[in-house]
Coordinates of C-alpha atoms in Angstrom, one line a residue:
M1365 CA 29.5 -9.9 22.9
A1366 CA 26.1 -8.2 22.4
A1367 CA 25.1 -6.5 19.1
D1368 CA 22.4 -3.9 19.2
I1369 CA 19.4 -4.0 16.9
I1370 CA 18.3 -0.5 16.1
V1371 CA 15.7 1.2 14.0
P1372 CA 17.4 2.0 10.6
T1373 CA 17.0 5.2 8.6
L1374 CA 13.5 4.9 7.2
G1375 CA 13.6 7.2 4.2
E1376 CA 12.5 10.7 3.3
S1377 CA 10.4 12.5 6.0
V1378 CA 9.9 9.2 7.9
T1379 CA 11.1 9.6 11.5
S1380 CA 9.2 6.8 13.4
A1381 CA 7.6 3.4 12.9
T1382 CA 5.4 0.9 14.7
I1383 CA 6.7 -2.6 15.6
A1384 CA 4.4 -4.9 13.6
R1385 CA 5.8 -8.2 14.8
W1386 CA 8.9 -9.9 16.0
I1387 CA 9.8 -12.6 13.5
K1388 CA 12.2 -14.1 16.0
K1389 CA 11.6 -14.7 19.7
A1390 CA 13.9 -14.1 22.6
G1391 CA 16.2 -17.1 23.0
E1392 CA 16.1 -18.1 19.4
A1393 CA 19.2 -18.5 17.2
V1394 CA 19.6 -16.0 14.4
A1395 CA 21.9 -15.8 11.4
A1396 CA 23.7 -12.6 10.4
D1397 CA 21.4 -10.4 8.2
E1398 CA 18.4 -12.6 8.9
P1399 CA 15.1 -10.7 9.4
V1400 CA 14.3 -10.5 13.1
V1401 CA 11.6 -7.8 13.4
E1402 CA 9.1 -6.1 11.1
L1403 CA 8.4 -2.4 11.3
E1404 CA 5.4 -0.6 9.8
T1405 CA 5.8 3.0 8.7
D1406 CA 3.2 5.3 7.3
K1407 CA 4.4 4.3 3.8
V1408 CA 5.6 0.7 3.8
T1409 CA 6.6 -2.3 5.9
V1410 CA 10.3 -2.7 6.6
E1411 CA 12.2 -5.8 7.9
V1412 CA 15.2 -5.2 10.2
N1413 CA 17.9 -7.8 10.0
A1414 CA 20.2 -9.2 12.8
P1415 CA 23.5 -7.3 13.0
A1416 CA 25.4 -10.5 13.7
A1417 CA 24.9 -14.3 14.1
G1418 CA 24.1 -15.5 17.6
V1419 CA 21.0 -15.6 19.8
L1420 CA 18.3 -13.0 20.2
S1421 CA 19.1 -12.4 23.9
E1422 CA 16.8 -9.5 24.6
I1423 CA 13.7 -7.8 23.1
I1424 CA 13.4 -4.3 24.4
A1425 CA 10.6 -2.8 22.3
A1426 CA 7.4 -4.9 22.3
E1427 CA 5.0 -5.4 19.4
G1428 CA 2.8 -2.4 18.9
A1429 CA 5.3 0.1 20.3
E1430 CA 6.1 3.2 18.4
V1431 CA 9.9 3.7 17.9
E1432 CA 12.0 6.5 16.4
V1433 CA 14.9 6.2 14.0
G1434 CA 18.0 5.0 16.0
A1435 CA 16.0 3.6 18.9
L1436 CA 17.1 0.3 20.4
L1437 CA 14.9 -2.6 19.6
G1438 CA 16.8 -5.6 21.0
R1439 CA 20.1 -7.3 21.3
V1440 CA 21.8 -10.3 19.7
D1441 CA 24.4 -12.2 21.8
A1442 CA 27.0 -13.3 19.4
A1443 CA 28.4 -15.9 21.8
G1444 CA 25.0 -17.0 23.0
V1445 CA 23.4 -20.5 22.8
A1446 CA 19.8 -20.9 21.8
A1447 CA 17.4 -21.8 24.6
P1448 CA 16.8 -25.6 24.7
I1449 CA 13.4 -26.9 23.6
K1450 CA 11.5 -28.6 26.4
E1451 CA 10.4 -32.2 25.7
A1452 CA 6.7 -32.8 25.8
A1453 CA 5.4 -34.6 28.9
P1454 CA 5.0 -38.4 28.4
A1455 CA 1.5 -39.7 27.6
P1456 CA -0.4 -41.0 30.7
V1457 CA -0.5 -44.7 31.2
A1458 CA -3.9 -46.3 31.9
G1459 CA -4.6 -46.6 35.6
V1460 CA -1.8 -44.2 36.6
H1461 CA -2.8 -40.7 37.3
A1462 CA 0.0 -38.1 37.1
P1463 CA -0.3 -35.2 39.7
Q1464 CA -2.1 -32.2 38.1
A1465 CA -0.5 -28.8 38.3
A1466 CA -2.7 -26.1 39.6
P1467 CA -3.5 -23.5 37.0
G1468 CA -1.7 -20.3 37.4
P1469 CA -2.1 -16.7 36.0
V1470 CA -0.6 -16.5 32.5
G1471 CA 1.5 -19.6 33.0
R1472 CA 3.9 -18.3 35.7
P1473 CA 3.6 -15.1 37.6
G1474 CA 5.7 -12.3 36.0
V1475 CA 5.9 -14.1 32.6
A1476 CA 4.5 -12.0 29.8
P1477 CA 2.3 -13.6 27.2
L1478 CA 3.6 -14.0 23.6
P1479 CA 3.2 -10.8 21.5
A1480 CA 0.4 -12.2 19.4
A1481 CA -1.5 -13.4 22.5
A1482 CA -1.0 -10.0 24.3
K1483 CA -2.5 -8.2 21.3
L1484 CA -5.5 -10.6 21.3
I1485 CA -6.0 -10.3 25.0
E1486 CA -6.1 -6.5 24.7
E1487 CA -8.4 -6.4 21.7
N1488 CA -10.9 -8.7 23.5
N1489 CA -10.6 -6.9 26.9
L1490 CA -9.6 -10.1 28.7
S1491 CA -7.9 -10.8 32.0
G1492 CA -4.6 -12.5 31.3
A1493 CA -4.6 -14.1 34.7
A1494 CA -7.6 -16.3 33.7
I1495 CA -5.8 -17.9 30.8
Q1496 CA -3.6 -20.9 31.3
G1497 CA -0.3 -20.7 29.3
T1498 CA 0.9 -23.8 27.4
A1499 CA 3.9 -22.2 25.5
K1500 CA 7.5 -22.4 26.5
D1501 CA 8.2 -21.3 30.1
G1502 CA 4.4 -21.2 30.7
R1503 CA 3.8 -18.2 28.5
V1504 CA 0.3 -17.7 27.0
S1505 CA 0.2 -18.3 23.2
K1506 CA -2.3 -17.0 20.7
G1507 CA -3.8 -20.6 20.6
D1508 CA -4.4 -20.4 24.4
V1509 CA -6.3 -17.2 24.0
L1510 CA -8.4 -18.5 21.1
E1511 CA -9.2 -21.7 23.1
F1512 CA -10.2 -19.5 26.0
L1513 CA -12.5 -17.4 23.8
A1514 CA -14.1 -20.6 22.5
K1515 CA -15.0 -21.9 25.9
P1516 CA -18.6 -21.5 27.1
A1517 CA -19.4 -18.7 29.6
A1518 CA -18.5 -19.3 33.3
P1519 CA -21.4 -20.5 35.6
A1520 CA -21.7 -17.1 37.2
A1521 CA -22.2 -15.4 33.9
A1522 CA -24.7 -18.1 32.9
A1523 CA -26.7 -17.6 36.1
A1524 CA -26.9 -13.9 35.4
A1525 CA -28.8 -14.6 32.1
P1526 CA -30.6 -18.0 32.7
K1527 CA -32.9 -17.6 29.7
A1528 CA -30.0 -17.4 27.1
P1529 CA -29.7 -20.8 25.5
R1530 CA -26.0 -20.2 24.7
A1531 CA -23.5 -17.5 24.3
L1532 CA -24.0 -15.5 21.1
E1533 CA -21.1 -15.0 18.7
S1534 CA -20.1 -11.4 18.4
R1535 CA -21.3 -9.7 15.3
E1536 CA -18.6 -7.0 15.3
E1537 CA -14.9 -7.1 15.2
R1538 CA -12.7 -4.2 16.4
V1539 CA -9.3 -3.9 14.8
K1540 CA -6.8 -1.2 15.2
M1541 CA -6.0 0.8 12.1
T1542 CA -2.6 0.1 10.7
R1543 CA -0.1 2.9 10.5
L1544 CA -0.4 2.9 6.7
R1545 CA -4.2 3.1 6.8
K1546 CA -4.1 6.0 9.3
T1547 CA -1.7 7.9 7.1
I1548 CA -3.8 7.4 4.0
A1549 CA -6.9 8.6 5.9
N1550 CA -5.0 11.7 7.3
R1551 CA -3.5 12.6 3.9
L1552 CA -6.8 12.3 2.0
K1553 CA -8.5 14.4 4.7
E1554 CA -5.7 16.9 4.5
A1555 CA -6.2 17.2 0.7
Q1556 CA -9.9 17.9 1.2
N1557 CA -9.3 20.5 3.9
T1558 CA -6.4 22.3 2.2
A1559 CA -6.9 22.2 -1.6
A1560 CA -9.6 24.0 -3.5
M1561 CA -10.3 20.7 -5.3
L1562 CA -12.4 20.4 -8.4
T1563 CA -12.8 17.6 -11.0
T1564 CA -13.3 17.9 -14.8
F1565 CA -14.4 15.0 -17.0
N1566 CA -14.0 13.9 -20.6
E1567 CA -14.1 10.6 -22.5
V1568 CA -11.7 9.0 -24.8
D1569 CA -12.2 6.6 -27.7
M1570 CA -9.8 3.7 -27.0
S1571 CA -10.0 2.2 -30.6
A1572 CA -6.6 3.5 -31.7
I1573 CA -4.7 2.3 -28.6
M1574 CA -6.5 -1.0 -28.6
G1575 CA -5.7 -1.5 -32.3
L1576 CA -2.0 -0.7 -31.7
R1577 CA -1.8 -3.0 -28.8
A1578 CA -3.5 -5.9 -30.6
E1579 CA -1.2 -5.5 -33.6
Y1580 CA 2.1 -5.2 -31.8
K1581 CA 1.8 -6.8 -28.3
D1582 CA 3.4 -10.1 -29.3
S1583 CA 6.4 -8.5 -31.1
F1584 CA 6.7 -5.9 -28.3
E1585 CA 6.9 -8.6 -25.6
K1586 CA 9.4 -10.5 -27.6
K1587 CA 11.6 -7.5 -28.3
H1588 CA 11.5 -6.3 -24.7
K1589 CA 12.2 -9.6 -23.0
G1590 CA 8.8 -10.4 -21.5
V1591 CA 7.6 -6.9 -20.9
R1592 CA 3.9 -6.8 -21.8
L1593 CA 2.3 -3.9 -23.7
G1594 CA -0.6 -2.5 -21.6
F1595 CA -2.5 0.7 -21.6
N1596 CA -0.6 2.4 -18.7
G1597 CA 2.4 3.2 -20.9
F1598 CA 0.3 5.1 -23.4
F1599 CA -1.4 7.1 -20.6
V1600 CA 1.9 8.0 -18.9
K1601 CA 3.4 9.2 -22.2
A1602 CA 0.2 11.2 -23.1
V1603 CA 0.2 12.8 -19.6
C1604 CA 3.9 13.7 -19.8
A1605 CA 3.3 15.4 -23.2
A1606 CA 0.4 17.4 -21.8
L1607 CA 2.3 18.4 -18.7
Q1608 CA 5.0 20.1 -20.9
E1609 CA 2.3 22.3 -22.4
F1610 CA 0.5 23.0 -19.1
P1611 CA 3.3 23.1 -16.4
A1612 CA 1.0 24.4 -13.6
V1613 CA -0.6 20.9 -13.6
N1614 CA 2.8 19.5 -12.6
A1615 CA 3.6 22.2 -10.0
E1616 CA 3.0 22.5 -6.3
I1617 CA 2.3 25.2 -3.7
D1618 CA 4.9 25.8 -1.0
G1619 CA 3.7 28.6 1.3
D1620 CA 3.4 31.7 -0.8
D1621 CA 5.4 30.2 -3.7
I1622 CA 4.6 28.0 -6.6
I1623 CA 7.2 25.4 -7.5
Y1624 CA 7.3 24.5 -11.2
K1625 CA 8.9 21.1 -11.9
K1626 CA 11.0 20.7 -15.0
F1627 CA 10.7 17.0 -14.8
V1628 CA 7.9 14.4 -14.3
H1629 CA 8.0 11.9 -11.5
M1630 CA 4.8 10.0 -12.2
G1631 CA 3.0 8.3 -9.3
I1632 CA 1.1 5.1 -10.3
A1633 CA -1.5 4.0 -7.7
V1634 CA -1.4 0.2 -7.1
G1635 CA -3.3 -1.9 -4.6
G1636 CA -1.1 -3.5 -2.0
A1637 CA -1.7 -6.0 0.9
S1638 CA -2.1 -3.1 3.3
G1639 CA -3.9 -0.6 1.1
L1640 CA -3.4 1.7 -1.8
V1641 CA 0.2 2.8 -2.4
V1642 CA 1.6 5.2 -5.0
P1643 CA 5.1 4.2 -6.2
V1644 CA 6.9 6.7 -8.5
I1645 CA 8.4 6.4 -12.0
R1646 CA 11.3 8.8 -11.9
D1647 CA 11.8 11.0 -14.9
A1648 CA 8.9 9.3 -16.7
D1649 CA 9.0 12.0 -19.4
Q1650 CA 12.5 10.7 -20.4
K1651 CA 11.5 7.0 -20.6
S1652 CA 10.1 4.8 -23.3
I1653 CA 6.8 3.0 -23.1
A1654 CA 8.7 -0.3 -22.6
E1655 CA 10.7 1.1 -19.6
I1656 CA 7.5 2.5 -18.2
E1657 CA 5.6 -0.8 -18.5
A1658 CA 8.5 -2.7 -17.0
E1659 CA 8.6 -0.4 -13.9
I1660 CA 4.8 -0.6 -13.4
A1661 CA 4.9 -4.4 -13.6
G1662 CA 7.6 -4.4 -11.0
F1663 CA 5.6 -2.0 -8.7
A1664 CA 2.5 -4.2 -8.9
K1665 CA 4.5 -7.3 -7.9
A1666 CA 6.3 -5.5 -5.1
A1667 CA 3.1 -4.1 -3.7
K1668 CA 1.5 -7.6 -3.5
D1669 CA 4.5 -9.2 -1.7
G1670 CA 5.2 -6.1 0.5
S1671 CA 8.7 -5.5 -0.9
L1672 CA 8.3 -1.9 -2.0
K1673 CA 11.1 0.4 -0.8
L1674 CA 10.6 3.7 0.9
E1675 CA 12.5 5.6 -1.8
Q1676 CA 10.0 4.2 -4.4
L1677 CA 7.1 5.9 -2.7
S1678 CA 8.1 9.5 -2.5
G1679 CA 8.8 12.5 -4.7
G1680 CA 5.9 12.2 -7.2
T1681 CA 4.8 15.3 -9.1
F1682 CA 1.7 14.0 -10.7
S1683 CA -0.3 10.7 -10.2
I1684 CA -2.5 8.3 -12.2
T1685 CA -5.0 6.0 -10.6
N1686 CA -7.0 3.3 -12.5
G1687 CA -10.4 2.5 -10.9
G1688 CA -11.3 0.7 -14.0
V1689 CA -9.4 -2.4 -12.9
Y1690 CA -12.1 -2.7 -10.2
G1691 CA -15.0 -2.0 -12.5
S1692 CA -15.4 1.7 -11.8
L1693 CA -17.1 3.5 -14.7
M1694 CA -16.6 7.0 -13.3
S1695 CA -15.2 8.6 -10.1
T1696 CA -13.6 11.7 -8.8
P1697 CA -10.0 10.9 -7.7
I1698 CA -8.7 12.7 -4.7
L1699 CA -5.4 14.6 -4.7
N1700 CA -2.1 13.1 -3.4
P1701 CA -0.5 16.1 -1.6
P1702 CA 1.6 18.1 -2.2
Q1703 CA 0.7 17.3 -5.9
S1704 CA -1.8 19.6 -7.5
A1705 CA -3.5 17.2 -9.9
I1706 CA -4.4 13.5 -10.5
L1707 CA -5.7 11.6 -13.5
G1708 CA -8.4 9.0 -13.0
M1709 CA -8.7 6.2 -15.6
H1710 CA -11.9 4.0 -15.7
K1711 CA -13.4 1.0 -17.2
I1712 CA -13.4 0.6 -21.0
Q1713 CA -17.0 0.0 -22.1
D1714 CA -18.5 -0.3 -25.6
R1715 CA -21.0 2.6 -26.1
P1716 CA -22.8 4.1 -29.0
V1717 CA -21.2 7.4 -30.2
V1718 CA -21.7 9.6 -33.2
V1719 CA -18.7 9.7 -35.6
N1720 CA -19.1 11.7 -38.8
G1721 CA -22.8 11.8 -38.5
Q1722 CA -23.1 8.0 -37.9
I1723 CA -24.0 6.1 -34.7
V1724 CA -21.2 3.6 -34.1
I1725 CA -20.1 1.3 -31.3
R1726 CA -16.7 2.3 -29.8
P1727 CA -14.7 1.2 -26.7
M1728 CA -15.0 4.3 -24.6
M1729 CA -13.4 5.3 -21.3
Y1730 CA -14.3 8.2 -19.0
L1731 CA -11.3 10.3 -17.8
A1732 CA -11.3 12.5 -14.8
V1733 CA -8.8 15.1 -13.6
S1734 CA -9.1 16.4 -10.1
Y1735 CA -7.0 19.6 -9.5
D1736 CA -6.2 22.3 -7.0
H1737 CA -8.0 25.4 -8.2
R1738 CA -5.6 27.6 -6.1
I1739 CA -2.9 26.9 -8.6
I1740 CA -4.6 25.5 -11.7
D1741 CA -7.3 27.5 -13.6
G1742 CA -10.3 25.7 -15.0
R1743 CA -9.2 26.5 -18.5
E1744 CA -5.8 24.9 -17.9
A1745 CA -7.3 21.7 -16.3
V1746 CA -9.9 21.3 -19.2
S1747 CA -7.3 22.0 -21.9
F1748 CA -4.8 19.6 -20.2
L1749 CA -7.4 16.7 -20.2
V1750 CA -8.4 17.5 -23.8
R1751 CA -4.7 17.2 -24.8
V1752 CA -4.4 13.8 -23.1
K1753 CA -7.6 12.7 -24.9
E1754 CA -6.2 13.8 -28.3
S1755 CA -2.9 12.0 -27.8
L1756 CA -4.7 8.7 -26.9
E1757 CA -7.1 8.9 -29.7
D1758 CA -4.3 9.6 -32.2
P1759 CA -1.0 8.2 -30.8
R1760 CA 0.9 9.6 -33.8
R1761 CA 0.7 12.9 -31.9
L1762 CA 3.1 11.4 -29.3
L1763 CA 5.7 10.5 -32.0
L1764 CA 5.4 13.9 -33.7
Q1765 CA 5.2 15.8 -30.3
I1766 CA 2.1 17.8 -31.4

């Protein structure tokens, strides 16, 4: 009895995906709920599990193909038996010469190369018929292609360029953009083309926050079972407080309407294996610093190991990005549509500043807010950023809600 492997529901507004790779090959045994194929959407990578135990009897959609939700990817034969593994040929005995098989096109005629090999053949514009396959059933493997690429040029090619001492290694590499990278590029360009985007800057003295953190980080971590006290929690709380005062910064444009949000779903930009992603803290305005720090730590870990869920990446109303972790001193963050504003944090650096008429050294950070001028006036954007600055320089404001 065959069980179909289909493209699952991929989340809000996601209707299609690209097959990144088949984890299992046709003929291999699979367990129920074991990952068999990996899909790449414009937001995240998703593993599709086997619907039943048995043998992956058929692969219908090849690697690199674009598939829609509900499309058939392959089939699992619940009563099938895994294909037997062929034994390696015995080693030759001295003085005895085994008959040599004539090389054939891609192993056997009509046998497709393995997916990784096919991708490499396409990227290097090779003729598959020229490569001898050594994998099961005579299929061409990725190793076969790499070995072929490493071989010196054919005599005919050498004769065409007799003065060249040897083939020169390519100085360029052409790689197709991932679906995630293409989506990031399109969305950022969309933000530039659509929004009337401006950026306003300010700087914040981080002395108070750093002092609080140094004094309470150990007791905070102990009380909250390993959750570390960082800077992000303070920034999220300061932004949430400022958004209550300036609701247009948390709004979005929908046609001829402005939608004001009476909640804050805070997007936090984190670096992942495939690029920058922005998971969302739901109802951040209702959460404590400890809850916020715990969620951000979970996001960072999930982004690195590729386990972020689609529902974690949608619905944000405002975003924060921290270029300071990479050493950025100042930048102009770009909007994350359909949001109307984004806060950029930067590197903390000791600088001389004037305090009460005296020049002192303080840990300073530049802040930047990029905003859509169609919905947010300059006065609102500047006032919003000043309010964030004031809350960070005097965290007691957050407790007193002033």
